[in-house]
């Protein structure tokens, strides 16, 4: 028996969140006294076996089928179903990303099992209990689960990836399945690169701007600071609603959830939807004229002042 982790990847490039899912699964496996196994879907995922082993997987199962040429929720979900029936794992875990959640939702429906999304922690001492994110991150729910095979996804940044053990090895096993052609109805057909290099989701530093920036032109000072710090510029929903920045720059529940070493929030009040997207930052510095603003109150550090005076001063220093 094992805890089976569905590894999210894009044409053989593993998502960082999959390392978090492996670490999360290790915690569950330790409570059950079983091993961690990884599930790689698609032929192009073969090279990820060593990375899975380095992060705790003792067995790596690879599902191969012509229908798995790229990502599709039906195809990936069907692959998980086939693996679950073949392997009968103690639990199934995946990332709490869009792909991870829709893959597990499909698989759970096919297996007629309950699916618990966006978990923060799991306790099995007196039956399965988990804390999960609810209501857009405004509250955490403690819930119990009765299931023959728990199906769980891990909330983004709920745990840190474990330190890799490059000496670890894993047994690689191929799972040959025959998926019906109907599962390829919805598949990724093409990709368009919106930006090169550091992205909002991966940047070590994010300089965010809110309604207090005042205009699209006002972001010039934020761009200058972000460039100095090797980071990128983000924004609040109010900014995208006003057309000052594209939606791809939005930090929040309906935008990008970030986890930089430092988030500098400039002129951002800190509505709950924005806080959900930013709270995983290691440190938050708020720059605002309102000392009672939610972002100021919750930040690790705050400067009460005009961002157009403070930000250029930081950049110059």
PDB file of C-alpha atoms in Angstrom:
ATOM      1  CA  UNK A   1       0.000   0.000   0.000  1.00  0.00           C
ATOM      2  CA  UNK A   2       1.106   3.560  -0.592  1.00  0.00           C
ATOM      3  CA  UNK A   3      -0.020   7.155  -0.869  1.00  0.00           C
ATOM      4  CA  UNK A   4      -0.201   7.852  -4.607  1.00  0.00           C
ATOM      5  CA  UNK A   5       0.819  11.342  -5.738  1.00  0.00           C
ATOM      6  CA  UNK A   6      -0.339  12.530  -9.160  1.00  0.00           C
ATOM      7  CA  UNK A   7       2.592  14.518 -10.539  1.00  0.00           C
ATOM      8  CA  UNK A   8       1.652  17.655 -12.434  1.00  0.00           C
ATOM      9  CA  UNK A   9       3.955  18.477 -15.320  1.00  0.00           C
ATOM     10  CA  UNK A  10       3.889  20.271 -18.636  1.00  0.00           C
ATOM     11  CA  UNK A  11       5.517  18.195 -21.374  1.00  0.00           C
ATOM     12  CA  UNK A  12       8.002  16.741 -18.917  1.00  0.00           C
ATOM     13  CA  UNK A  13       8.644  19.887 -16.859  1.00  0.00           C
ATOM     14  CA  UNK A  14       7.447  19.302 -13.309  1.00  0.00           C
ATOM     15  CA  UNK A  15       5.319  21.929 -11.601  1.00  0.00           C
ATOM     16  CA  UNK A  16       6.876  23.225  -8.371  1.00  0.00           C
ATOM     17  CA  UNK A  17       3.585  22.442  -6.659  1.00  0.00           C
ATOM     18  CA  UNK A  18       4.173  18.722  -7.269  1.00  0.00           C
ATOM     19  CA  UNK A  19       7.146  18.846  -4.905  1.00  0.00           C
ATOM     20  CA  UNK A  20       4.802  20.300  -2.281  1.00  0.00           C
ATOM     21  CA  UNK A  21       2.327  17.481  -2.961  1.00  0.00           C
ATOM     22  CA  UNK A  22       5.081  14.887  -2.467  1.00  0.00           C
ATOM     23  CA  UNK A  23       6.048  16.491   0.872  1.00  0.00           C
ATOM     24  CA  UNK A  24       2.389  16.567   1.917  1.00  0.00           C
ATOM     25  CA  UNK A  25       2.006  12.901   0.991  1.00  0.00           C
ATOM     26  CA  UNK A  26       5.069  12.012   3.091  1.00  0.00           C
ATOM     27  CA  UNK A  27       3.259  13.359   6.149  1.00  0.00           C
ATOM     28  CA  UNK A  28       0.219  11.198   5.406  1.00  0.00           C
ATOM     29  CA  UNK A  29       2.330   8.135   4.603  1.00  0.00           C
ATOM     30  CA  UNK A  30       4.180   8.456   7.908  1.00  0.00           C
ATOM     31  CA  UNK A  31       0.880   8.350   9.794  1.00  0.00           C
ATOM     32  CA  UNK A  32      -0.273   5.291   7.825  1.00  0.00           C
ATOM     33  CA  UNK A  33       3.152   3.618   7.937  1.00  0.00           C
ATOM     34  CA  UNK A  34       3.190   3.163   4.154  1.00  0.00           C
ATOM     35  CA  UNK A  35       5.375   4.415   1.298  1.00  0.00           C
ATOM     36  CA  UNK A  36       4.906   7.299  -1.115  1.00  0.00           C
ATOM     37  CA  UNK A  37       4.419   6.446  -4.791  1.00  0.00           C
ATOM     38  CA  UNK A  38       4.383   8.865  -7.711  1.00  0.00           C
ATOM     39  CA  UNK A  39       2.118   8.675 -10.753  1.00  0.00           C
ATOM     40  CA  UNK A  40       3.585  10.061 -13.979  1.00  0.00           C
ATOM     41  CA  UNK A  41       1.087  10.500 -16.797  1.00  0.00           C
ATOM     42  CA  UNK A  42       2.403  10.498 -20.377  1.00  0.00           C
ATOM     43  CA  UNK A  43       5.560   9.263 -22.098  1.00  0.00           C
ATOM     44  CA  UNK A  44       7.291  12.645 -21.819  1.00  0.00           C
ATOM     45  CA  UNK A  45       7.250  12.405 -18.011  1.00  0.00           C
ATOM     46  CA  UNK A  46       9.744   9.524 -17.822  1.00  0.00           C
ATOM     47  CA  UNK A  47      12.702  11.748 -16.956  1.00  0.00           C
ATOM     48  CA  UNK A  48      10.930  12.942 -13.809  1.00  0.00           C
ATOM     49  CA  UNK A  49      11.318   9.585 -12.052  1.00  0.00           C
ATOM     50  CA  UNK A  50      14.665  10.530 -10.457  1.00  0.00           C
ATOM     51  CA  UNK A  51      13.254  13.847  -9.231  1.00  0.00           C
ATOM     52  CA  UNK A  52      10.290  12.043  -7.657  1.00  0.00           C
ATOM     53  CA  UNK A  53      12.665   9.615  -5.954  1.00  0.00           C
ATOM     54  CA  UNK A  54      14.779  12.473  -4.606  1.00  0.00           C
ATOM     55  CA  UNK A  55      11.662  13.925  -2.996  1.00  0.00           C
ATOM     56  CA  UNK A  56      10.394  10.810  -1.259  1.00  0.00           C
ATOM     57  CA  UNK A  57       8.782   8.478  -3.798  1.00  0.00           C
ATOM     58  CA  UNK A  58       9.925   4.868  -3.422  1.00  0.00           C
ATOM     59  CA  UNK A  59       7.961   3.717  -6.471  1.00  0.00           C
ATOM     60  CA  UNK A  60       7.184   5.619  -9.653  1.00  0.00           C
ATOM     61  CA  UNK A  61       4.284   4.418 -11.795  1.00  0.00           C
ATOM     62  CA  UNK A  62       4.108   5.705 -15.355  1.00  0.00           C
ATOM     63  CA  UNK A  63       0.883   5.543 -17.320  1.00  0.00           C
ATOM     64  CA  UNK A  64       1.457   5.325 -21.062  1.00  0.00           C
ATOM     65  CA  UNK A  65      -1.225   5.581 -23.736  1.00  0.00           C
ATOM     66  CA  UNK A  66      -1.552   7.275 -27.117  1.00  0.00           C
ATOM     67  CA  UNK A  67      -4.316   9.497 -25.691  1.00  0.00           C
ATOM     68  CA  UNK A  68      -1.857  11.032 -23.221  1.00  0.00           C
ATOM     69  CA  UNK A  69       0.106  13.044 -25.781  1.00  0.00           C
ATOM     70  CA  UNK A  70      -0.593  16.259 -23.831  1.00  0.00           C
ATOM     71  CA  UNK A  71      -2.682  17.445 -20.912  1.00  0.00           C
ATOM     72  CA  UNK A  72      -6.442  17.067 -20.901  1.00  0.00           C
ATOM     73  CA  UNK A  73      -8.632  16.759 -17.794  1.00  0.00           C
ATOM     74  CA  UNK A  74     -10.597  13.776 -19.125  1.00  0.00           C
ATOM     75  CA  UNK A  75      -7.472  11.917 -20.222  1.00  0.00           C
ATOM     76  CA  UNK A  76      -5.518  12.664 -17.037  1.00  0.00           C
ATOM     77  CA  UNK A  77      -8.513  11.822 -14.867  1.00  0.00           C
ATOM     78  CA  UNK A  78      -9.025   8.531 -16.694  1.00  0.00           C
ATOM     79  CA  UNK A  79      -5.343   7.687 -16.186  1.00  0.00           C
ATOM     80  CA  UNK A  80      -5.743   8.264 -12.437  1.00  0.00           C
ATOM     81  CA  UNK A  81      -8.836   6.035 -12.416  1.00  0.00           C
ATOM     82  CA  UNK A  82      -6.944   3.241 -14.170  1.00  0.00           C
ATOM     83  CA  UNK A  83      -4.006   3.566 -11.757  1.00  0.00           C
ATOM     84  CA  UNK A  84      -6.292   3.596  -8.711  1.00  0.00           C
ATOM     85  CA  UNK A  85      -8.035   0.395  -9.818  1.00  0.00           C
ATOM     86  CA  UNK A  86      -4.734  -1.315 -10.545  1.00  0.00           C
ATOM     87  CA  UNK A  87      -2.780  -0.155  -7.481  1.00  0.00           C
ATOM     88  CA  UNK A  88      -5.485   0.307  -4.805  1.00  0.00           C
ATOM     89  CA  UNK A  89      -3.535   3.035  -2.955  1.00  0.00           C
ATOM     90  CA  UNK A  90      -4.236   4.101   0.624  1.00  0.00           C
ATOM     91  CA  UNK A  91      -4.948   7.628  -0.650  1.00  0.00           C
ATOM     92  CA  UNK A  92      -4.552   9.761  -3.766  1.00  0.00           C
ATOM     93  CA  UNK A  93      -2.951  13.206  -3.541  1.00  0.00           C
ATOM     94  CA  UNK A  94      -2.407  15.926  -6.154  1.00  0.00           C
ATOM     95  CA  UNK A  95      -1.642  19.617  -6.327  1.00  0.00           C
ATOM     96  CA  UNK A  96      -4.378  22.139  -5.542  1.00  0.00           C
ATOM     97  CA  UNK A  97      -3.798  23.853  -8.887  1.00  0.00           C
ATOM     98  CA  UNK A  98      -6.397  24.166 -11.627  1.00  0.00           C
ATOM     99  CA  UNK A  99      -5.023  21.050 -13.310  1.00  0.00           C
ATOM    100  CA  UNK A 100      -4.659  19.064 -10.108  1.00  0.00           C
ATOM    101  CA  UNK A 101      -8.159  19.850  -8.867  1.00  0.00           C
ATOM    102  CA  UNK A 102      -9.918  19.157 -12.151  1.00  0.00           C
ATOM    103  CA  UNK A 103      -7.996  15.899 -12.665  1.00  0.00           C
ATOM    104  CA  UNK A 104      -8.932  14.625  -9.201  1.00  0.00           C
ATOM    105  CA  UNK A 105     -12.515  15.844  -9.542  1.00  0.00           C
ATOM    106  CA  UNK A 106     -12.897  13.799 -12.726  1.00  0.00           C
ATOM    107  CA  UNK A 107     -11.214  10.748 -11.193  1.00  0.00           C
ATOM    108  CA  UNK A 108     -13.244  10.915  -7.962  1.00  0.00           C
ATOM    109  CA  UNK A 109     -16.486  11.151  -9.919  1.00  0.00           C
ATOM    110  CA  UNK A 110     -15.562   8.106 -12.005  1.00  0.00           C
ATOM    111  CA  UNK A 111     -14.540   6.163  -8.889  1.00  0.00           C
ATOM    112  CA  UNK A 112     -17.639   7.321  -6.979  1.00  0.00           C
ATOM    113  CA  UNK A 113     -15.467   8.711  -4.173  1.00  0.00           C
ATOM    114  CA  UNK A 114     -15.611  12.010  -2.252  1.00  0.00           C
ATOM    115  CA  UNK A 115     -12.952  14.568  -3.162  1.00  0.00           C
ATOM    116  CA  UNK A 116     -11.529  17.052  -0.621  1.00  0.00           C
ATOM    117  CA  UNK A 117      -9.789  19.993  -2.284  1.00  0.00           C
ATOM    118  CA  UNK A 118      -7.214  22.506  -1.025  1.00  0.00           C
ATOM    119  CA  UNK A 119      -6.120  20.749   2.170  1.00  0.00           C
ATOM    120  CA  UNK A 120      -3.700  22.390   4.591  1.00  0.00           C
ATOM    121  CA  UNK A 121      -3.079  19.390   6.847  1.00  0.00           C
ATOM    122  CA  UNK A 122      -4.360  15.881   7.488  1.00  0.00           C
ATOM    123  CA  UNK A 123      -4.679  13.902  10.726  1.00  0.00           C
ATOM    124  CA  UNK A 124      -5.516  10.194  10.795  1.00  0.00           C
ATOM    125  CA  UNK A 125      -5.294   9.448  14.536  1.00  0.00           C
ATOM    126  CA  UNK A 126      -9.073   9.111  15.013  1.00  0.00           C
ATOM    127  CA  UNK A 127     -10.163   8.705  11.415  1.00  0.00           C
ATOM    128  CA  UNK A 128      -9.452  10.998   8.494  1.00  0.00           C
ATOM    129  CA  UNK A 129      -9.654  14.676   9.467  1.00  0.00           C
ATOM    130  CA  UNK A 130      -8.332  17.569   7.455  1.00  0.00           C
ATOM    131  CA  UNK A 131      -8.130  21.335   7.541  1.00  0.00           C
ATOM    132  CA  UNK A 132      -8.880  22.900   4.192  1.00  0.00           C
ATOM    133  CA  UNK A 133      -9.232  26.363   2.700  1.00  0.00           C
ATOM    134  CA  UNK A 134     -12.795  27.562   2.199  1.00  0.00           C
ATOM    135  CA  UNK A 135     -14.599  30.718   1.079  1.00  0.00           C
ATOM    136  CA  UNK A 136     -11.722  32.029  -1.007  1.00  0.00           C
ATOM    137  CA  UNK A 137      -9.278  31.761   1.871  1.00  0.00           C
ATOM    138  CA  UNK A 138     -11.318  33.783   4.343  1.00  0.00           C
ATOM    139  CA  UNK A 139     -11.662  30.783   6.665  1.00  0.00           C
ATOM    140  CA  UNK A 140     -10.271  27.303   7.264  1.00  0.00           C
ATOM    141  CA  UNK A 141     -12.619  24.358   7.679  1.00  0.00           C
ATOM    142  CA  UNK A 142     -11.941  21.311   9.847  1.00  0.00           C
ATOM    143  CA  UNK A 143     -13.738  18.332   8.363  1.00  0.00           C
ATOM    144  CA  UNK A 144     -13.959  14.581   8.726  1.00  0.00           C
ATOM    145  CA  UNK A 145     -13.882  12.139   5.842  1.00  0.00           C
ATOM    146  CA  UNK A 146     -15.202   8.616   5.466  1.00  0.00           C
ATOM    147  CA  UNK A 147     -13.874   7.022   2.308  1.00  0.00           C
ATOM    148  CA  UNK A 148     -12.405   3.735   1.149  1.00  0.00           C
ATOM    149  CA  UNK A 149      -9.770   5.702  -0.759  1.00  0.00           C
ATOM    150  CA  UNK A 150      -9.328   9.374   0.280  1.00  0.00           C
ATOM    151  CA  UNK A 151      -8.801  11.729  -2.686  1.00  0.00           C
ATOM    152  CA  UNK A 152      -7.138  14.982  -1.636  1.00  0.00           C
ATOM    153  CA  UNK A 153      -5.500  18.010  -3.210  1.00  0.00           C
ATOM    154  CA  UNK A 154      -2.969  20.198  -1.413  1.00  0.00           C
ATOM    155  CA  UNK A 155      -3.594  23.939  -1.076  1.00  0.00           C
ATOM    156  CA  UNK A 156      -0.881  25.979  -2.836  1.00  0.00           C
ATOM    157  CA  UNK A 157       2.079  26.679  -0.537  1.00  0.00           C
ATOM    158  CA  UNK A 158       0.519  24.737   2.357  1.00  0.00           C
ATOM    159  CA  UNK A 159       3.830  22.931   2.866  1.00  0.00           C
ATOM    160  CA  UNK A 160       7.431  23.434   1.807  1.00  0.00           C
ATOM    161  CA  UNK A 161       9.029  20.882  -0.532  1.00  0.00           C
ATOM    162  CA  UNK A 162      11.308  18.469   1.311  1.00  0.00           C
ATOM    163  CA  UNK A 163      15.074  18.680   0.891  1.00  0.00           C
ATOM    164  CA  UNK A 164      16.069  16.482  -2.064  1.00  0.00           C
ATOM    165  CA  UNK A 165      18.019  13.287  -1.480  1.00  0.00           C
ATOM    166  CA  UNK A 166      19.969  12.820  -4.688  1.00  0.00           C
ATOM    167  CA  UNK A 167      21.085   9.344  -3.610  1.00  0.00           C
ATOM    168  CA  UNK A 168      17.535   8.033  -3.362  1.00  0.00           C
ATOM    169  CA  UNK A 169      16.269   5.675  -6.035  1.00  0.00           C
ATOM    170  CA  UNK A 170      12.823   4.453  -6.939  1.00  0.00           C
ATOM    171  CA  UNK A 171      11.409   1.436  -8.710  1.00  0.00           C
ATOM    172  CA  UNK A 172       9.851   2.495 -12.023  1.00  0.00           C
ATOM    173  CA  UNK A 173       6.838   0.519 -13.221  1.00  0.00           C
ATOM    174  CA  UNK A 174       4.919   1.006 -16.467  1.00  0.00           C
ATOM    175  CA  UNK A 175       1.121   0.898 -16.416  1.00  0.00           C
ATOM    176  CA  UNK A 176      -0.239   0.208 -19.879  1.00  0.00           C
ATOM    177  CA  UNK A 177      -3.863   1.264 -20.201  1.00  0.00           C
ATOM    178  CA  UNK A 178      -6.276   1.592 -23.096  1.00  0.00           C
ATOM    179  CA  UNK A 179      -8.205   4.846 -22.874  1.00  0.00           C
ATOM    180  CA  UNK A 180     -11.198   5.496 -25.126  1.00  0.00           C
ATOM    181  CA  UNK A 181     -10.830   8.130 -27.835  1.00  0.00           C
ATOM    182  CA  UNK A 182     -13.562  10.187 -26.168  1.00  0.00           C
ATOM    183  CA  UNK A 183     -11.158  11.317 -23.405  1.00  0.00           C
ATOM    184  CA  UNK A 184      -9.213  13.399 -25.933  1.00  0.00           C
ATOM    185  CA  UNK A 185     -12.160  15.720 -26.610  1.00  0.00           C
ATOM    186  CA  UNK A 186     -10.613  18.405 -24.397  1.00  0.00           C
ATOM    187  CA  UNK A 187      -6.827  18.606 -24.787  1.00  0.00           C
ATOM    188  CA  UNK A 188      -4.160  21.294 -24.832  1.00  0.00           C
ATOM    189  CA  UNK A 189      -3.589  22.062 -28.512  1.00  0.00           C
ATOM    190  CA  UNK A 190      -1.085  24.915 -28.420  1.00  0.00           C
ATOM    191  CA  UNK A 191       0.765  27.302 -26.121  1.00  0.00           C
ATOM    192  CA  UNK A 192       1.418  31.022 -26.379  1.00  0.00           C
ATOM    193  CA  UNK A 193       4.284  32.464 -24.334  1.00  0.00           C
ATOM    194  CA  UNK A 194       3.097  35.701 -22.705  1.00  0.00           C
ATOM    195  CA  UNK A 195       6.408  36.516 -21.052  1.00  0.00           C
ATOM    196  CA  UNK A 196       9.939  35.190 -20.856  1.00  0.00           C
ATOM    197  CA  UNK A 197      12.082  34.734 -17.773  1.00  0.00           C
ATOM    198  CA  UNK A 198      10.835  35.366 -14.240  1.00  0.00           C
ATOM    199  CA  UNK A 199       7.070  35.217 -13.871  1.00  0.00           C
ATOM    200  CA  UNK A 200       4.693  36.505 -11.233  1.00  0.00           C
ATOM    201  CA  UNK A 201       4.340  32.998  -9.777  1.00  0.00           C
ATOM    202  CA  UNK A 202       8.104  32.349  -9.592  1.00  0.00           C
ATOM    203  CA  UNK A 203       9.606  35.782  -8.865  1.00  0.00           C
ATOM    204  CA  UNK A 204      11.658  36.109  -5.651  1.00  0.00           C
ATOM    205  CA  UNK A 205      10.386  39.673  -5.251  1.00  0.00           C
ATOM    206  CA  UNK A 206       7.002  41.082  -6.281  1.00  0.00           C
ATOM    207  CA  UNK A 207       6.214  44.795  -6.178  1.00  0.00           C
ATOM    208  CA  UNK A 208       2.439  45.146  -6.143  1.00  0.00           C
ATOM    209  CA  UNK A 209       0.333  48.209  -6.829  1.00  0.00           C
ATOM    210  CA  UNK A 210      -3.264  48.921  -5.934  1.00  0.00           C
ATOM    211  CA  UNK A 211      -5.834  51.623  -6.412  1.00  0.00           C
ATOM    212  CA  UNK A 212      -3.526  54.006  -4.538  1.00  0.00           C
ATOM    213  CA  UNK A 213      -1.130  54.047  -7.520  1.00  0.00           C
ATOM    214  CA  UNK A 214      -3.748  56.188  -9.242  1.00  0.00           C
ATOM    215  CA  UNK A 215      -3.113  55.412 -12.908  1.00  0.00           C
ATOM    216  CA  UNK A 216      -1.310  53.177 -15.373  1.00  0.00           C
ATOM    217  CA  UNK A 217       1.475  55.762 -15.548  1.00  0.00           C
ATOM    218  CA  UNK A 218       1.918  55.554 -11.790  1.00  0.00           C
ATOM    219  CA  UNK A 219       3.324  52.037 -12.123  1.00  0.00           C
ATOM    220  CA  UNK A 220       6.536  53.431 -13.622  1.00  0.00           C
ATOM    221  CA  UNK A 221       8.032  53.876 -10.143  1.00  0.00           C
ATOM    222  CA  UNK A 222       7.044  50.307  -9.210  1.00  0.00           C
ATOM    223  CA  UNK A 223       8.610  48.954 -12.400  1.00  0.00           C
ATOM    224  CA  UNK A 224      11.876  50.731 -11.548  1.00  0.00           C
ATOM    225  CA  UNK A 225      11.997  49.199  -8.055  1.00  0.00           C
ATOM    226  CA  UNK A 226      11.108  45.724  -9.320  1.00  0.00           C
ATOM    227  CA  UNK A 227      13.916  45.920 -11.894  1.00  0.00           C
ATOM    228  CA  UNK A 228      16.428  46.904  -9.197  1.00  0.00           C
ATOM    229  CA  UNK A 229      15.398  43.980  -7.012  1.00  0.00           C
ATOM    230  CA  UNK A 230      15.248  41.406  -9.808  1.00  0.00           C
ATOM    231  CA  UNK A 231      11.514  41.018  -9.390  1.00  0.00           C
ATOM    232  CA  UNK A 232       8.270  41.676 -11.231  1.00  0.00           C
ATOM    233  CA  UNK A 233       5.279  43.953 -10.835  1.00  0.00           C
ATOM    234  CA  UNK A 234       1.889  42.684  -9.688  1.00  0.00           C
ATOM    235  CA  UNK A 235      -1.370  44.440  -8.959  1.00  0.00           C
ATOM    236  CA  UNK A 236      -4.740  44.202  -7.262  1.00  0.00           C
ATOM    237  CA  UNK A 237      -8.078  43.485  -8.896  1.00  0.00           C
ATOM    238  CA  UNK A 238      -9.057  47.160  -8.714  1.00  0.00           C
ATOM    239  CA  UNK A 239      -6.121  47.940 -10.993  1.00  0.00           C
ATOM    240  CA  UNK A 240      -7.137  45.408 -13.650  1.00  0.00           C
ATOM    241  CA  UNK A 241     -10.759  46.531 -13.402  1.00  0.00           C
ATOM    242  CA  UNK A 242      -9.600  50.074 -14.194  1.00  0.00           C
ATOM    243  CA  UNK A 243      -7.586  48.810 -17.164  1.00  0.00           C
ATOM    244  CA  UNK A 244      -4.244  49.991 -15.786  1.00  0.00           C
ATOM    245  CA  UNK A 245      -2.599  46.553 -15.928  1.00  0.00           C
ATOM    246  CA  UNK A 246      -3.466  43.242 -17.649  1.00  0.00           C
ATOM    247  CA  UNK A 247      -5.168  40.433 -15.742  1.00  0.00           C
ATOM    248  CA  UNK A 248      -1.961  38.375 -15.989  1.00  0.00           C
ATOM    249  CA  UNK A 249      -0.437  40.809 -13.445  1.00  0.00           C
ATOM    250  CA  UNK A 250      -3.203  40.331 -10.881  1.00  0.00           C
ATOM    251  CA  UNK A 251      -2.335  38.847  -7.502  1.00  0.00           C
ATOM    252  CA  UNK A 252      -5.263  37.255  -5.692  1.00  0.00           C
ATOM    253  CA  UNK A 253      -7.835  34.533  -5.459  1.00  0.00           C
ATOM    254  CA  UNK A 254      -8.939  35.108  -9.070  1.00  0.00           C
ATOM    255  CA  UNK A 255      -5.431  35.975 -10.222  1.00  0.00           C
ATOM    256  CA  UNK A 256      -2.033  34.464  -9.404  1.00  0.00           C
ATOM    257  CA  UNK A 257      -1.148  33.142  -5.966  1.00  0.00           C
ATOM    258  CA  UNK A 258       2.409  34.185  -5.212  1.00  0.00           C
ATOM    259  CA  UNK A 259       5.040  33.003  -2.729  1.00  0.00           C
ATOM    260  CA  UNK A 260       8.049  35.328  -3.142  1.00  0.00           C
ATOM    261  CA  UNK A 261      10.719  35.976  -0.545  1.00  0.00           C
ATOM    262  CA  UNK A 262       9.404  39.561  -0.383  1.00  0.00           C
ATOM    263  CA  UNK A 263       6.138  41.158  -1.430  1.00  0.00           C
ATOM    264  CA  UNK A 264       6.064  44.965  -1.450  1.00  0.00           C
ATOM    265  CA  UNK A 265       2.424  46.072  -1.496  1.00  0.00           C
ATOM    266  CA  UNK A 266       2.068  49.700  -2.557  1.00  0.00           C
ATOM    267  CA  UNK A 267      -1.226  51.523  -2.192  1.00  0.00           C
ATOM    268  CA  UNK A 268      -3.111  48.244  -1.689  1.00  0.00           C
ATOM    269  CA  UNK A 269      -5.889  48.141   0.915  1.00  0.00           C
ATOM    270  CA  UNK A 270      -5.694  44.354   1.248  1.00  0.00           C
ATOM    271  CA  UNK A 271      -9.134  42.947   0.436  1.00  0.00           C
ATOM    272  CA  UNK A 272      -9.489  39.287   1.415  1.00  0.00           C
ATOM    273  CA  UNK A 273      -9.265  38.105  -2.216  1.00  0.00           C
ATOM    274  CA  UNK A 274      -5.924  39.859  -2.639  1.00  0.00           C
ATOM    275  CA  UNK A 275      -4.636  38.676   0.738  1.00  0.00           C
ATOM    276  CA  UNK A 276      -5.374  35.058  -0.214  1.00  0.00           C
ATOM    277  CA  UNK A 277      -3.101  35.424  -3.226  1.00  0.00           C
ATOM    278  CA  UNK A 278      -0.267  37.107  -1.318  1.00  0.00           C
ATOM    279  CA  UNK A 279      -0.240  35.545   2.155  1.00  0.00           C
ATOM    280  CA  UNK A 280       2.258  32.817   1.194  1.00  0.00           C
ATOM    281  CA  UNK A 281       4.977  35.464   0.739  1.00  0.00           C
ATOM    282  CA  UNK A 282       7.822  34.932   3.212  1.00  0.00           C
ATOM    283  CA  UNK A 283       7.798  38.637   4.145  1.00  0.00           C
ATOM    284  CA  UNK A 284       5.365  41.424   3.284  1.00  0.00           C
ATOM    285  CA  UNK A 285       6.182  45.131   3.288  1.00  0.00           C
ATOM    286  CA  UNK A 286       3.188  47.449   2.970  1.00  0.00           C
ATOM    287  CA  UNK A 287       3.513  51.050   1.820  1.00  0.00           C
ATOM    288  CA  UNK A 288       0.326  52.994   2.404  1.00  0.00           C
ATOM    289  CA  UNK A 289      -0.958  56.296   3.727  1.00  0.00           C
ATOM    290  CA  UNK A 290      -3.657  54.499   5.763  1.00  0.00           C
ATOM    291  CA  UNK A 291      -2.263  52.885   8.947  1.00  0.00           C
ATOM    292  CA  UNK A 292      -5.519  50.963   9.421  1.00  0.00           C
ATOM    293  CA  UNK A 293      -5.527  49.340   5.968  1.00  0.00           C
ATOM    294  CA  UNK A 294      -5.867  45.557   6.123  1.00  0.00           C
ATOM    295  CA  UNK A 295      -2.597  45.039   4.234  1.00  0.00           C
ATOM    296  CA  UNK A 296      -0.754  47.332   6.641  1.00  0.00           C
ATOM    297  CA  UNK A 297      -2.159  45.589   9.703  1.00  0.00           C
ATOM    298  CA  UNK A 298      -1.275  42.105   8.417  1.00  0.00           C
ATOM    299  CA  UNK A 299       2.126  42.942   6.897  1.00  0.00           C
ATOM    300  CA  UNK A 300       5.428  42.030   8.544  1.00  0.00           C
ATOM    301  CA  UNK A 301       6.652  45.597   7.973  1.00  0.00           C
ATOM    302  CA  UNK A 302       4.889  48.807   7.016  1.00  0.00           C
ATOM    303  CA  UNK A 303       5.826  52.299   5.924  1.00  0.00           C
ATOM    304  CA  UNK A 304       3.084  54.867   6.428  1.00  0.00           C
ATOM    305  CA  UNK A 305       3.604  57.389   3.699  1.00  0.00           C
ATOM    306  CA  UNK A 306       3.094  58.408   0.083  1.00  0.00           C
ATOM    307  CA  UNK A 307       4.250  55.583  -2.194  1.00  0.00           C
ATOM    308  CA  UNK A 308       5.454  58.139  -4.751  1.00  0.00           C
ATOM    309  CA  UNK A 309       7.919  59.417  -2.157  1.00  0.00           C
ATOM    310  CA  UNK A 310       8.789  56.117  -0.487  1.00  0.00           C
ATOM    311  CA  UNK A 311       9.238  53.841  -3.519  1.00  0.00           C
ATOM    312  CA  UNK A 312      11.632  56.115  -5.461  1.00  0.00           C
ATOM    313  CA  UNK A 313      13.648  56.594  -2.247  1.00  0.00           C
ATOM    314  CA  UNK A 314      14.008  52.810  -1.872  1.00  0.00           C
ATOM    315  CA  UNK A 315      15.001  52.476  -5.505  1.00  0.00           C
ATOM    316  CA  UNK A 316      17.627  55.196  -5.178  1.00  0.00           C
ATOM    317  CA  UNK A 317      19.029  53.687  -1.977  1.00  0.00           C
TER     318      UNK A 317
END
